[in-house]
Amino acid sequence: MNHSESVLSGWGRIGVLGHERRSENLREASRDAVLSRGLGRSYGDSALPPPSAREVLGTALADRLLGFDEGTGILHAEAGVSIEQLNRRMLPMGYFVPVTPGTQFVTMGGAVAADVHGKNHHVAGCFGEHVTRMTMRVASGEIVSVSPNENADLFWATVGGMGLTGHILDVEFAMKRVPSPWIYQESWRVPDIDAYIDALAEGAKKFDYTVGWIDCLSRGKNMGRGILMAGDWAKPEQAPSRYPSPLPKLSMPFELPSFALNPLSIKAFNFGFYWKHLAQHQQGLVHWQTFFYPLDMIRGWNKMYGPRGFTQYQCVLPAGDQRRSARRVLDVLSREGGASFLCVIKDCGEQGQGILSFPMKGISIALDIPVNDRTQKLIDTLNEVVLEENGRIYLAKDQFTRPEHFAAMEPRLEKFRQVRDRWDPTHKIRSAQSVRLLGDRP
Amino acid sequence: MKTPRKIVLLGATKGMGRALSRVLSARGDLLFLLGRDEEDLAKTQADCAVTGSEPVGFALCDLEDPTGFDAALGAADLALGGFDTVIVTAGMFATQDALERDPVLAARVLTVNFTNTVVFCEFARKMLLARGGGALCVFSSVAGERGRKPIVIYGASKAGLSQYLEGLDHKFRASGLRVLTVKPGFVHTGMTEGLKAPPFAGEPEDVARTVVHAIDAGKAVVYAPMPWAPIMAVIRALPRFVMRKVGF
Ligand SMILES: Cc1cc2nc3c(=O)[nH]c(=O)nc-3n(C[C@H](O)[C@H](O)[C@H](O)COP(=O)(O)OP(=O)(O)OC[C@H]3O[C@@H](n4cnc5c(N)ncnc54)[C@H](O)[C@@H]3O)c2cc1C
Ligand SMILES: NC(=O)c1ccc[n+]([C@@H]2O[C@H](COP(=O)([O-])OP(=O)(O)OC[C@H]3O[C@@H](n4cnc5c(N)ncnc54)[C@H](OP(=O)(O)O)[C@@H]3O)[C@@H](O)[C@H]2O)c1
């Protein structure tokens, strides 16, 4: 195919000129590649090529499992293996990934590079904490083995390093043994943000998985009302003996026009979602897909945001006065008119060891924002508040943050730069995001 | 469960063959893998072993070198204790542009997809018939159904293959040989990487499930993924003057 006009984008569908070339053989294909890309589920520009390169290496065809030790649960997988494949192949055997993001369409490479977190962050930390070893191709062309004991500086810079330290070829990590393939879930309708934050903390004491959604359009006393969901893998005696059947696939066949998502329709959605949860408290068994991946039910739902695309703003605010800081963020959102379709709030456990890993002890807020002329201003204002609150943003979602804001939020950046410079002094490996945020050459 | 099949699979290292090896091993069938690279074959063996029965072994077999076919099938037969099923997913693709530019490449594609696949199948079907029959499943393509502008040469190689397989089916079904011709439409694999995908493009896993079902049912022809059967019925019915005008 003639690639001169092709456009590549992240999940938010804001593209740059470029394309990916997929290969089964990452060892060969990574030799000259400027960047690796998994399934493109990062929202912003972290998996996009810098302007002068155009082509990134697509890893998704490198999807073989290379070995599994039933004693330790350690799985050895090529970097392009997706969580979806692991769920399909290994949940019937009683194993689940130790940490999963809210979509199963992410690769092992993407899970490590973003050091993804899930609903169990308060007990399990990020994905990187479960990784025992990786093989990488680094900028010099060398293939190296990295682990917490071997080339540890490179290992911890790669965990959360957004692909900038080298190409991950394969990953070894510990799968989690689960008692049944069903989830026991409880959920609550919560009237406002303060109650919500308290309920999250309560839920975290009892359940391994917690997350919630809030309606960020309601103001005043209803501000931050929402639904909190908590769950655990069901014990064998709580669960049906049959394996859950696959759920039907729906897909969004074409993009909606830009006007389809407007403050009114978003408000209606949020209103509906809140009152759909009629009983104040619900409990019962649910399908693991419904629990972990509600958004995956509609393939290509990102087309809903129309041709201009959207961005997700995700920040974490440190423990302390979270009620006030969370309110400040939501205030900015309603003041700047940034209607958000989805607003997900989750408490985080301790910060991991990945040098640039996103979560820290505190509370994470994620907002989906349709892009329009005011988006840059909105993100700038949000970032100023987050800076004042000593929080930080998640690179896997970002496409609008300014380099000076990022540098100010990230005292850890200096250490990351040192390790990166040691392994790749000329920054051969880089991305559209690193050009924008870290000042790499285009 | 039924008794497991004993299967020789040529082409398990990538794409639809890889997907098939997973489905078959996961349900307990015994596999012997044939391919071009030992390290690569060992990885597919390991991949199957994580979630299914470990393939009993592998041997080198290159469709560009017919002198190796007999030995490769012999090794498979020995390791499996007599195979009852042979599957060939191996094949080669190049764009019409590349094939028009490079006659040597064209000769390779024609040889791999047609001549040598036929020769391989001749070895396999004789061994199967000698023990009373079995299943022979070979991947041809919807590209072999009509002469079409973007796939003149590749399509011709698959048309020849489909014709051979149909003949085998007619001649030997009564003797116990069940020949299945698989005709995939566009499927996302390394083979189609970089090509513009039409609507209804499918995933290798879906094809694998359809094909396993068709082998078990003893079918003669299967289209996969699903929508390609009616699509090809329409394309087969189009008059020549229309085919001359359209670009597909
Ligand atoms: C609906 C939805 C829900 C989500 N929920 C969560 C969530 O709950 N928690 C969370 O943490 N994240 C979440 N995410 C974000 C997602 O988990 C991350 O962006 C993840 O990195 C995507 O993986 P990917 O394979 O698609 O990688 P890509 O998006 O393709 O790439 C992401 C980054 O990883 C790098 N990378 C990929 N493969 C390699 C490799 N082999 N070697 C080196 N670098 C590599 C890329 O260079 C890039 O910097 C969500 C995303 C979506 C769309
Ligand atoms: N993908 C499609 O859209 C499509 C559509 C219609 C028909 N088909 C046909 O379906 C079959 C499988 O296609 P695919 O998409 O799965 O292809 P693929 O991903 O490219 O895999 C091809 C397989 O064939 C093997 N192979 C290639 N040349 C070989 C040779 N000379 N000797 C031995 N093995 C060889 C490869 O082995 P190595 O690992 O050693 O390279 C690989 O395992 C092919 O026959 C193809 O023509 C495909």
PDB file of N, CA, C and O in Angstrom, chain B residues 226-246:
ATOM      1  N   MET B 226     -17.454 -16.150   7.611  1.00  0.00           N
ATOM      2  CA  MET B 226     -18.803 -16.388   7.122  1.00  0.00           C
ATOM      3  C   MET B 226     -19.273 -15.577   5.896  1.00  0.00           C
ATOM      4  O   MET B 226     -19.698 -16.170   4.902  1.00  0.00           O
ATOM      5  N   PRO B 227     -19.247 -14.243   5.942  1.00  0.00           N
ATOM      6  CA  PRO B 227     -19.895 -13.475   4.863  1.00  0.00           C
ATOM      7  C   PRO B 227     -19.313 -13.746   3.480  1.00  0.00           C
ATOM      8  O   PRO B 227     -19.899 -13.363   2.480  1.00  0.00           O
ATOM      9  N   TRP B 228     -18.138 -14.439   3.410  1.00  0.00           N
ATOM     10  CA  TRP B 228     -17.517 -14.590   2.105  1.00  0.00           C
ATOM     11  C   TRP B 228     -18.237 -15.587   1.203  1.00  0.00           C
ATOM     12  O   TRP B 228     -18.081 -15.532  -0.015  1.00  0.00           O
ATOM     13  N   ALA B 229     -19.037 -16.479   1.754  1.00  0.00           N
ATOM     14  CA  ALA B 229     -19.762 -17.429   0.894  1.00  0.00           C
ATOM     15  C   ALA B 229     -20.749 -16.682  -0.006  1.00  0.00           C
ATOM     16  O   ALA B 229     -20.683 -16.795  -1.230  1.00  0.00           O
ATOM     17  N   PRO B 230     -21.667 -15.881   0.567  1.00  0.00           N
ATOM     18  CA  PRO B 230     -22.583 -15.138  -0.316  1.00  0.00           C
ATOM     19  C   PRO B 230     -21.859 -14.101  -1.196  1.00  0.00           C
ATOM     20  O   PRO B 230     -22.247 -13.923  -2.347  1.00  0.00           O
ATOM     21  N   ILE B 231     -20.812 -13.479  -0.677  1.00  0.00           N
ATOM     22  CA  ILE B 231     -20.093 -12.492  -1.497  1.00  0.00           C
ATOM     23  C   ILE B 231     -19.543 -13.174  -2.753  1.00  0.00           C
ATOM     24  O   ILE B 231     -19.666 -12.673  -3.869  1.00  0.00           O
ATOM     25  N   MET B 232     -18.954 -14.354  -2.550  1.00  0.00           N
ATOM     26  CA  MET B 232     -18.360 -15.033  -3.700  1.00  0.00           C
ATOM     27  C   MET B 232     -19.433 -15.563  -4.643  1.00  0.00           C
ATOM     28  O   MET B 232     -19.215 -15.636  -5.855  1.00  0.00           O
ATOM     29  N   ALA B 233     -20.606 -15.903  -4.110  1.00  0.00           N
ATOM     30  CA  ALA B 233     -21.695 -16.346  -4.986  1.00  0.00           C
ATOM     31  C   ALA B 233     -22.036 -15.215  -5.955  1.00  0.00           C
ATOM     32  O   ALA B 233     -22.252 -15.436  -7.147  1.00  0.00           O
ATOM     33  N   VAL B 234     -22.050 -13.988  -5.452  1.00  0.00           N
ATOM     34  CA  VAL B 234     -22.332 -12.832  -6.313  1.00  0.00           C
ATOM     35  C   VAL B 234     -21.200 -12.632  -7.317  1.00  0.00           C
ATOM     36  O   VAL B 234     -21.424 -12.488  -8.526  1.00  0.00           O
ATOM     37  N   ILE B 235     -19.962 -12.669  -6.835  1.00  0.00           N
ATOM     38  CA  ILE B 235     -18.825 -12.414  -7.735  1.00  0.00           C
ATOM     39  C   ILE B 235     -18.743 -13.485  -8.832  1.00  0.00           C
ATOM     40  O   ILE B 235     -18.468 -13.181  -9.985  1.00  0.00           O
ATOM     41  N   ARG B 236     -19.048 -14.731  -8.452  1.00  0.00           N
ATOM     42  CA  ARG B 236     -19.028 -15.784  -9.480  1.00  0.00           C
ATOM     43  C   ARG B 236     -20.081 -15.544 -10.551  1.00  0.00           C
ATOM     44  O   ARG B 236     -19.891 -15.899 -11.714  1.00  0.00           O
ATOM     45  N   ALA B 237     -21.192 -14.897 -10.157  1.00  0.00           N
ATOM     46  CA  ALA B 237     -22.299 -14.715 -11.091  1.00  0.00           C
ATOM     47  C   ALA B 237     -22.126 -13.477 -11.984  1.00  0.00           C
ATOM     48  O   ALA B 237     -22.866 -13.309 -12.955  1.00  0.00           O
ATOM     49  N   LEU B 238     -21.185 -12.608 -11.657  1.00  0.00           N
ATOM     50  CA  LEU B 238     -21.045 -11.377 -12.447  1.00  0.00           C
ATOM     51  C   LEU B 238     -20.575 -11.704 -13.870  1.00  0.00           C
ATOM     52  O   LEU B 238     -19.642 -12.487 -14.057  1.00  0.00           O
ATOM     53  N   PRO B 239     -21.222 -11.100 -14.873  1.00  0.00           N
ATOM     54  CA  PRO B 239     -20.772 -11.336 -16.253  1.00  0.00           C
ATOM     55  C   PRO B 239     -19.387 -10.737 -16.516  1.00  0.00           C
ATOM     56  O   PRO B 239     -18.963  -9.816 -15.807  1.00  0.00           O
ATOM     57  N   ARG B 240     -18.701 -11.265 -17.520  1.00  0.00           N
ATOM     58  CA  ARG B 240     -17.329 -10.829 -17.794  1.00  0.00           C
ATOM     59  C   ARG B 240     -17.230  -9.328 -18.034  1.00  0.00           C
ATOM     60  O   ARG B 240     -16.280  -8.689 -17.592  1.00  0.00           O
ATOM     61  N   PHE B 241     -18.225  -8.765 -18.762  1.00  0.00           N
ATOM     62  CA  PHE B 241     -18.085  -7.338 -19.093  1.00  0.00           C
ATOM     63  C   PHE B 241     -18.100  -6.483 -17.828  1.00  0.00           C
ATOM     64  O   PHE B 241     -17.496  -5.440 -17.776  1.00  0.00           O
ATOM     65  N   VAL B 242     -18.771  -6.982 -16.791  1.00  0.00           N
ATOM     66  CA  VAL B 242     -18.753  -6.250 -15.521  1.00  0.00           C
ATOM     67  C   VAL B 242     -17.381  -6.408 -14.855  1.00  0.00           C
ATOM     68  O   VAL B 242     -16.783  -5.447 -14.387  1.00  0.00           O
ATOM     69  N   MET B 243     -16.872  -7.639 -14.829  1.00  0.00           N
ATOM     70  CA  MET B 243     -15.568  -7.889 -14.203  1.00  0.00           C
ATOM     71  C   MET B 243     -14.471  -7.052 -14.875  1.00  0.00           C
ATOM     72  O   MET B 243     -13.510  -6.630 -14.231  1.00  0.00           O
ATOM     73  N   ARG B 244     -14.621  -6.837 -16.190  1.00  0.00           N
ATOM     74  CA  ARG B 244     -13.620  -6.033 -16.905  1.00  0.00           C
ATOM     75  C   ARG B 244     -13.624  -4.592 -16.422  1.00  0.00           C
ATOM     76  O   ARG B 244     -12.608  -3.939 -16.383  1.00  0.00           O
ATOM     77  N   LYS B 245     -14.832  -4.109 -16.059  1.00  0.00           N
ATOM     78  CA  LYS B 245     -14.962  -2.710 -15.645  1.00  0.00           C
ATOM     79  C   LYS B 245     -14.525  -2.477 -14.196  1.00  0.00           C
ATOM     80  O   LYS B 245     -13.844  -1.508 -13.897  1.00  0.00           O
ATOM     81  N   VAL B 246     -14.934  -3.401 -13.295  1.00  0.00           N
ATOM     82  CA  VAL B 246     -14.706  -3.128 -11.870  1.00  0.00           C
ATOM     83  C   VAL B 246     -13.241  -3.351 -11.494  1.00  0.00           C
ATOM     84  O   VAL B 246     -12.496  -4.014 -12.221  1.00  0.00           O
TER      85      VAL B 246
END
